[in-house]
Amino acid sequence: MLAVPLTGCGGNWQSVLDVEGSAAISLKHLIILIVAVCSVVWMLVMVALIAALWRTRDAHPTTPEPVRERRMTLAVTGAVVATILIISTFTVLSFIATRTLNVAGQDDLTIRVRGLQWWWGLEYIGPHPSQRFETANEIHIPVGRNVRLKLEGLDVIHSFWVPSLAGKQDLVPGRSNELTIRAERAGVYRGQCAEFCGMQHAHMALLVIAEPQEDFERWAAAQRQTATPPIDEEAAAGLQTFLTKPCAACHTVRGTAAAGTTGPDLTHVGSRRTIASGMFETTRGSLAAWIADPQTIKPGNNMPLVPLKPDELRAISAYLASLK
Amino acid sequence: MTRPATAPDTRDIDIERTRLTSTLAETWKTPPGFWGALTTVDHKIIGRRYIFTAFVFLALGGVLAALMRLQLAQPEARLIGPDRYNQIFTMHGANMMFLFAVPVMEAVAVYLVPLMVGTRNIAFPRLNAFSYWIYVAGGALLWIAFALDMGPDVGWFAYVPLSGPQYGAGKRADIWAQMITFTELSALAIAVELVVTIFKQRAPGMTLDRIPLFVWSMLVTSFLVIMAMPAIMIASTGLILDRLFGTHFYNPAEGGDVLLWQHLFWFFGHPEVYIIFLPAAGMVSTMIEPFARRPAFGYLGLVMALIATGILAFGLWVHHMFVAGLPRLGDSFFTASSMAIAIPAGIQMFCWLATLWDGRPVFKTPLLFIIGFIVTFVIGGLTGVMVASVPFDTQVHDTYFVVAHFHYVLIGGAVFPLLGAVHYWFPKLTGRMMSETLGRWSFWLIIVGFNATFFPMHILGLEGMPRRVYTYQPDLPWHGLNVFISLSAVVLTAGFLLFFINVLKSARFGEVAPDNPWDAPTLEWATTSPPPSYNFAMIPVVGSLHPLWDERDTLPVADGLRTDRRELIVTTLAAAEPQAREASPRNSIWPLLAAVATTIMLIWSIFSPWAVVWGSIPIAVALIGWFWPKGTPEDES
Ligand code: HEM
Ligand SMILES: [Cu+2]
């Protein structure tokens, strides 16, 4: 099986503790603080337990005695008061931390994120209708800017979670939720659906690519373009097959007659790093493998097997790989 | 005691001891053989059966857990496909919650509560028999469906729309919803029986402040069951209506609401967790006394903590929905209420520690499990405080961190006390002691295996591994920990196996147990091991919280009950003063027939709405048979 190469920010790229987003950074501090306090509490309880078991292990039973009872009442009361203080502090801390999340301005970049079984549909919305475009499974954002995500569950409930950038938020059918993310450093951040959404919940990943403003602009401009026309004969044959076979009923390739909306927009599929929601690196080979047998690779997904002859398969994968 | 006038020669005071016991035995007996087994209403036989069945479900659920661990040991393993895996984790969760954890606690109570309050049978004994049959039928429905590849695959909380008509194909989600109906019915029945038993059948003199702590915990638990179950009943009925009749309770396209399901489910689902934990806490409070060799410290505090937990349990369901997009201010309220549950939990924990501190511990297996419980449950409680914080939860919700958290509270907080309780009450149930050697071995294997299995899951969660995934990709850094976890699960499994071996072996070859092997203070130890069918030849009269410690040799008894028919004493609610002699029903086949009729109706209704109409006729017939006077002596009263 092909693997997606580790790109970007080193070792762990889907982690609560390896963070580059402003929200995730403040969450990490909160998490470390709470975990540290709780660990101390646990150790204190363990010390008390060991002491309790140790001190009297060989003694003879005695009856409860008022002086000792009173002393223990005092100790228990003290421990309860300490408990109340700790949890009150935690409550206030989380209240404050919650308020700093999700602060979005008006002029932010806005992306509509749609959760579907089992992929992510993306729609970039600019100030002008002409700046609008669609893509899938790979979000590009400019570094250091707030990006507002409008989250919509189109079939079942999904949850948008890129731990290195921010906490998760559900995509609930019939409701509109929002999440603001902001990357402080350029890099590739992996995320994954975090609400069980059926058969292929395990393979519903996405990438967030944070890049400098100019790079982002360049990328967005390229994405707004219609598809590059086929460059050679094989790709042209691929386009033909694509249009005559059922592919076009489900997928859109802007600039061609293919305008289906059941599956991801493929206009620039060759430019995306992965296919099948993060399952494989995008290569001509992986595209061919996917098209040849999507149900074995990702059982239960909503793309049917479309029977193709070997040369049709070759042509289609060449064409798609050329859609940069 | 006042003595209402009846035929004097049949009263217990008028006949000598041997004749007394033989007459009582004749009156209360369950006939041997198959027919006796089907018709019995003896709470001890039903309780034992219930406990046994619940442990069978524990073992089955454990097999599913092992399968999951096998699959997750390798990235992109192809051992179990996504369809089966989703059924497996749904079955594991639903089975463990609805068929093991809740029923096993109630089962222990069915056996113990009447003995601990000093009465001869549970209130509504035929309802009790009915409850068991319904429970077995619900369990069979779920597991047979799974065997036929029709097991539910939508997770144990079956969120809509995934479980709704559009996305939940086939009958899988219906089977889940109907299994809920079965377990609801049986749990509600037991809850009502326990409340009445505890309120009205306590031994004379057992005032409210002399009720054993386990009994208190079951009283609070029973009220939780009675108040929480309606929510899930409404939820699952709405789901079945959506699926079967095309209503739109949960369909946003037609004005329904997806989050309505989550509110209703968790309004039940969160108290459910305490329905599992409170009895376990009660077991700990009760067991700790003989092993610390002193009364539990802070009786009043412990009781108040139970009640406070029960009340708070209904005020924090939203903490399961922190990332669903509810208003943030409301979320903060639920952070506060969820944190607040740490207070009663803390009170109990500190009282137990104080008891051990001042006590003289005897290190037998039950105490070992109590210690194991304290060590692990505190971790589970603290991670609970963590996920109660909204911002914290947005990172760990629905990840393996949460899987670790709830196994620490469910296994550490409920299964450990339960295993201790099995070792502790085994002599009462079977008349034989469990092996200490095997007990110690299984304790150490379980505690080490458990922590090695579940602690690393916290880390996996923080490293970004979501729960309920059938596999993960090789380039994610989760492989090492997953292998470690799967290997540790082998140790855990070995511990459980040893425990089961110990139970089976000791039941046959264990050392014969005396009446009160642990020198325990509560009434169940005042009768023989195992108790006779009538529990107590004479109903004890209680003068303190620890009757067997304070009146070691001369437990006073009440007299005046008839021996020729099943009779027990009804006492007043608060002061437990004798009020009346009350007849207790005889064995009957009708509960079984009523359960069969109910089962047919419920299963049929998965396939056709008309089942509700036609299926109710046999149920009505069975109920008429049930309540028809049979001309037994008990009918007179
Ligand atoms: C015997 C040891 C056990 C092991 C090794 C084990 C293992 C697991 C694993 C790996 C999962 C996660 C499945 C996933 O997210 O894909 C899980 C889920 C779960 N377990 Fe256990 N478990 C054990 C015992 C128990 C017990 C005793 C209970 C309850 C009393 C329990 C209750 C649950 C619940 C409620 C879920 C969630 C199911 C869902 O997501 O719908 N488990 N268990
Ligand atoms: Cu999803």
PDB file of N, CA and C in Angstrom, chain B residues 85-130:
ATOM      1  N   TYR B  85     -16.004  -4.386  11.692  1.00  0.00           N
ATOM      2  CA  TYR B  85     -15.397  -3.675  12.821  1.00  0.00           C
ATOM      3  C   TYR B  85     -16.404  -2.721  13.452  1.00  0.00           C
ATOM      4  N   ASN B  86     -17.145  -2.021  12.609  1.00  0.00           N
ATOM      5  CA  ASN B  86     -18.119  -1.084  13.168  1.00  0.00           C
ATOM      6  C   ASN B  86     -19.199  -1.816  13.961  1.00  0.00           C
ATOM      7  N   GLN B  87     -19.572  -2.989  13.494  1.00  0.00           N
ATOM      8  CA  GLN B  87     -20.495  -3.794  14.290  1.00  0.00           C
ATOM      9  C   GLN B  87     -19.842  -4.211  15.600  1.00  0.00           C
ATOM     10  N   ILE B  88     -18.570  -4.565  15.512  1.00  0.00           N
ATOM     11  CA  ILE B  88     -17.905  -5.078  16.710  1.00  0.00           C
ATOM     12  C   ILE B  88     -17.802  -4.001  17.782  1.00  0.00           C
ATOM     13  N   PHE B  89     -17.377  -2.784  17.402  1.00  0.00           N
ATOM     14  CA  PHE B  89     -17.242  -1.811  18.496  1.00  0.00           C
ATOM     15  C   PHE B  89     -18.602  -1.351  19.010  1.00  0.00           C
ATOM     16  N   THR B  90     -19.604  -1.353  18.124  1.00  0.00           N
ATOM     17  CA  THR B  90     -20.949  -1.011  18.586  1.00  0.00           C
ATOM     18  C   THR B  90     -21.475  -2.087  19.532  1.00  0.00           C
ATOM     19  N   MET B  91     -21.285  -3.334  19.130  1.00  0.00           N
ATOM     20  CA  MET B  91     -21.713  -4.448  19.981  1.00  0.00           C
ATOM     21  C   MET B  91     -20.977  -4.425  21.316  1.00  0.00           C
ATOM     22  N   HIS B  92     -19.662  -4.181  21.233  1.00  0.00           N
ATOM     23  CA  HIS B  92     -18.868  -4.147  22.465  1.00  0.00           C
ATOM     24  C   HIS B  92     -19.431  -3.093  23.426  1.00  0.00           C
ATOM     25  N   GLY B  93     -19.637  -1.883  22.923  1.00  0.00           N
ATOM     26  CA  GLY B  93     -20.124  -0.809  23.778  1.00  0.00           C
ATOM     27  C   GLY B  93     -21.533  -1.085  24.283  1.00  0.00           C
ATOM     28  N   ALA B  94     -22.434  -1.427  23.367  1.00  0.00           N
ATOM     29  CA  ALA B  94     -23.825  -1.648  23.763  1.00  0.00           C
ATOM     30  C   ALA B  94     -23.923  -2.835  24.713  1.00  0.00           C
ATOM     31  N   ASN B  95     -23.199  -3.896  24.399  1.00  0.00           N
ATOM     32  CA  ASN B  95     -23.217  -5.089  25.239  1.00  0.00           C
ATOM     33  C   ASN B  95     -22.668  -4.781  26.638  1.00  0.00           C
ATOM     34  N   MET B  96     -21.524  -4.089  26.686  1.00  0.00           N
ATOM     35  CA  MET B  96     -20.921  -3.817  27.980  1.00  0.00           C
ATOM     36  C   MET B  96     -21.806  -2.900  28.816  1.00  0.00           C
ATOM     37  N   MET B  97     -22.404  -1.902  28.198  1.00  0.00           N
ATOM     38  CA  MET B  97     -23.214  -0.962  28.964  1.00  0.00           C
ATOM     39  C   MET B  97     -24.576  -1.556  29.313  1.00  0.00           C
ATOM     40  N   PHE B  98     -25.287  -2.058  28.308  1.00  0.00           N
ATOM     41  CA  PHE B  98     -26.689  -2.424  28.518  1.00  0.00           C
ATOM     42  C   PHE B  98     -26.875  -3.871  28.966  1.00  0.00           C
ATOM     43  N   LEU B  99     -25.960  -4.729  28.614  1.00  0.00           N
ATOM     44  CA  LEU B  99     -26.156  -6.137  28.965  1.00  0.00           C
ATOM     45  C   LEU B  99     -25.220  -6.599  30.071  1.00  0.00           C
ATOM     46  N   PHE B 100     -24.155  -5.851  30.313  1.00  0.00           N
ATOM     47  CA  PHE B 100     -23.278  -6.243  31.414  1.00  0.00           C
ATOM     48  C   PHE B 100     -23.343  -5.250  32.591  1.00  0.00           C
ATOM     49  N   ALA B 101     -22.864  -4.039  32.383  1.00  0.00           N
ATOM     50  CA  ALA B 101     -22.580  -3.184  33.541  1.00  0.00           C
ATOM     51  C   ALA B 101     -23.833  -2.813  34.341  1.00  0.00           C
ATOM     52  N   VAL B 102     -24.874  -2.340  33.645  1.00  0.00           N
ATOM     53  CA  VAL B 102     -26.084  -1.980  34.383  1.00  0.00           C
ATOM     54  C   VAL B 102     -26.737  -3.221  34.988  1.00  0.00           C
ATOM     55  N   PRO B 103     -27.006  -4.251  34.186  1.00  0.00           N
ATOM     56  CA  PRO B 103     -27.678  -5.428  34.767  1.00  0.00           C
ATOM     57  C   PRO B 103     -26.882  -6.096  35.882  1.00  0.00           C
ATOM     58  N   VAL B 104     -25.560  -6.118  35.787  1.00  0.00           N
ATOM     59  CA  VAL B 104     -24.837  -6.883  36.800  1.00  0.00           C
ATOM     60  C   VAL B 104     -24.992  -6.215  38.165  1.00  0.00           C
ATOM     61  N   MET B 105     -25.024  -4.885  38.169  1.00  0.00           N
ATOM     62  CA  MET B 105     -25.200  -4.184  39.443  1.00  0.00           C
ATOM     63  C   MET B 105     -26.591  -4.471  40.001  1.00  0.00           C
ATOM     64  N   GLU B 106     -27.585  -4.420  39.127  1.00  0.00           N
ATOM     65  CA  GLU B 106     -28.933  -4.694  39.598  1.00  0.00           C
ATOM     66  C   GLU B 106     -29.059  -6.143  40.022  1.00  0.00           C
ATOM     67  N   ALA B 107     -28.341  -7.027  39.318  1.00  0.00           N
ATOM     68  CA  ALA B 107     -28.399  -8.440  39.659  1.00  0.00           C
ATOM     69  C   ALA B 107     -27.864  -8.672  41.070  1.00  0.00           C
ATOM     70  N   VAL B 108     -26.722  -8.045  41.361  1.00  0.00           N
ATOM     71  CA  VAL B 108     -26.158  -8.197  42.694  1.00  0.00           C
ATOM     72  C   VAL B 108     -27.153  -7.678  43.730  1.00  0.00           C
ATOM     73  N   ALA B 109     -27.815  -6.575  43.385  1.00  0.00           N
ATOM     74  CA  ALA B 109     -28.788  -6.006  44.319  1.00  0.00           C
ATOM     75  C   ALA B 109     -29.989  -6.929  44.495  1.00  0.00           C
ATOM     76  N   VAL B 110     -30.437  -7.546  43.405  1.00  0.00           N
ATOM     77  CA  VAL B 110     -31.570  -8.467  43.514  1.00  0.00           C
ATOM     78  C   VAL B 110     -31.229  -9.575  44.502  1.00  0.00           C
ATOM     79  N   TYR B 111     -29.991 -10.039  44.436  1.00  0.00           N
ATOM     80  CA  TYR B 111     -29.590 -11.084  45.366  1.00  0.00           C
ATOM     81  C   TYR B 111     -29.432 -10.537  46.782  1.00  0.00           C
ATOM     82  N   LEU B 112     -28.722  -9.416  46.913  1.00  0.00           N
ATOM     83  CA  LEU B 112     -28.270  -8.993  48.238  1.00  0.00           C
ATOM     84  C   LEU B 112     -29.239  -8.117  49.013  1.00  0.00           C
ATOM     85  N   VAL B 113     -29.931  -7.214  48.318  1.00  0.00           N
ATOM     86  CA  VAL B 113     -30.703  -6.223  49.065  1.00  0.00           C
ATOM     87  C   VAL B 113     -31.717  -6.860  50.015  1.00  0.00           C
ATOM     88  N   PRO B 114     -32.526  -7.845  49.565  1.00  0.00           N
ATOM     89  CA  PRO B 114     -33.457  -8.440  50.525  1.00  0.00           C
ATOM     90  C   PRO B 114     -32.738  -9.051  51.727  1.00  0.00           C
ATOM     91  N   LEU B 115     -31.578  -9.658  51.495  1.00  0.00           N
ATOM     92  CA  LEU B 115     -30.838 -10.234  52.619  1.00  0.00           C
ATOM     93  C   LEU B 115     -30.297  -9.137  53.531  1.00  0.00           C
ATOM     94  N   MET B 116     -29.809  -8.068  52.925  1.00  0.00           N
ATOM     95  CA  MET B 116     -29.190  -7.013  53.738  1.00  0.00           C
ATOM     96  C   MET B 116     -30.209  -6.238  54.544  1.00  0.00           C
ATOM     97  N   VAL B 117     -31.452  -6.181  54.050  1.00  0.00           N
ATOM     98  CA  VAL B 117     -32.455  -5.478  54.844  1.00  0.00           C
ATOM     99  C   VAL B 117     -33.249  -6.466  55.689  1.00  0.00           C
ATOM    100  N   GLY B 118     -32.909  -7.738  55.622  1.00  0.00           N
ATOM    101  CA  GLY B 118     -33.525  -8.712  56.506  1.00  0.00           C
ATOM    102  C   GLY B 118     -34.953  -9.067  56.156  1.00  0.00           C
ATOM    103  N   THR B 119     -35.212  -9.356  54.885  1.00  0.00           N
ATOM    104  CA  THR B 119     -36.560  -9.781  54.536  1.00  0.00           C
ATOM    105  C   THR B 119     -36.494 -11.105  53.780  1.00  0.00           C
ATOM    106  N   ARG B 120     -37.651 -11.645  53.423  1.00  0.00           N
ATOM    107  CA  ARG B 120     -37.635 -13.004  52.876  1.00  0.00           C
ATOM    108  C   ARG B 120     -37.641 -13.079  51.364  1.00  0.00           C
ATOM    109  N   ASN B 121     -38.138 -12.045  50.738  1.00  0.00           N
ATOM    110  CA  ASN B 121     -38.057 -12.028  49.281  1.00  0.00           C
ATOM    111  C   ASN B 121     -38.131 -10.577  48.844  1.00  0.00           C
ATOM    112  N   ILE B 122     -37.760 -10.329  47.592  1.00  0.00           N
ATOM    113  CA  ILE B 122     -37.830  -8.978  47.061  1.00  0.00           C
ATOM    114  C   ILE B 122     -39.305  -8.614  46.872  1.00  0.00           C
ATOM    115  N   ALA B 123     -39.612  -7.327  46.846  1.00  0.00           N
ATOM    116  CA  ALA B 123     -40.987  -6.929  46.543  1.00  0.00           C
ATOM    117  C   ALA B 123     -41.291  -7.266  45.081  1.00  0.00           C
ATOM    118  N   PHE B 124     -42.513  -7.622  44.790  1.00  0.00           N
ATOM    119  CA  PHE B 124     -42.936  -8.009  43.427  1.00  0.00           C
ATOM    120  C   PHE B 124     -42.052  -9.099  42.829  1.00  0.00           C
ATOM    121  N   PRO B 125     -42.001 -10.251  43.448  1.00  0.00           N
ATOM    122  CA  PRO B 125     -41.084 -11.304  42.993  1.00  0.00           C
ATOM    123  C   PRO B 125     -41.391 -11.816  41.593  1.00  0.00           C
ATOM    124  N   ARG B 126     -42.665 -11.794  41.213  1.00  0.00           N
ATOM    125  CA  ARG B 126     -42.954 -12.294  39.860  1.00  0.00           C
ATOM    126  C   ARG B 126     -42.490 -11.308  38.808  1.00  0.00           C
ATOM    127  N   LEU B 127     -42.597 -10.020  39.126  1.00  0.00           N
ATOM    128  CA  LEU B 127     -42.055  -9.010  38.226  1.00  0.00           C
ATOM    129  C   LEU B 127     -40.548  -9.217  38.079  1.00  0.00           C
ATOM    130  N   ASN B 128     -39.930  -9.616  39.179  1.00  0.00           N
ATOM    131  CA  ASN B 128     -38.499  -9.877  39.165  1.00  0.00           C
ATOM    132  C   ASN B 128     -38.172 -11.010  38.194  1.00  0.00           C
ATOM    133  N   ALA B 129     -38.970 -12.079  38.252  1.00  0.00           N
ATOM    134  CA  ALA B 129     -38.757 -13.192  37.316  1.00  0.00           C
ATOM    135  C   ALA B 129     -38.945 -12.713  35.881  1.00  0.00           C
ATOM    136  N   PHE B 130     -39.994 -11.944  35.672  1.00  0.00           N
ATOM    137  CA  PHE B 130     -40.267 -11.394  34.336  1.00  0.00           C
ATOM    138  C   PHE B 130     -39.073 -10.590  33.837  1.00  0.00           C
TER     139      PHE B 130
END
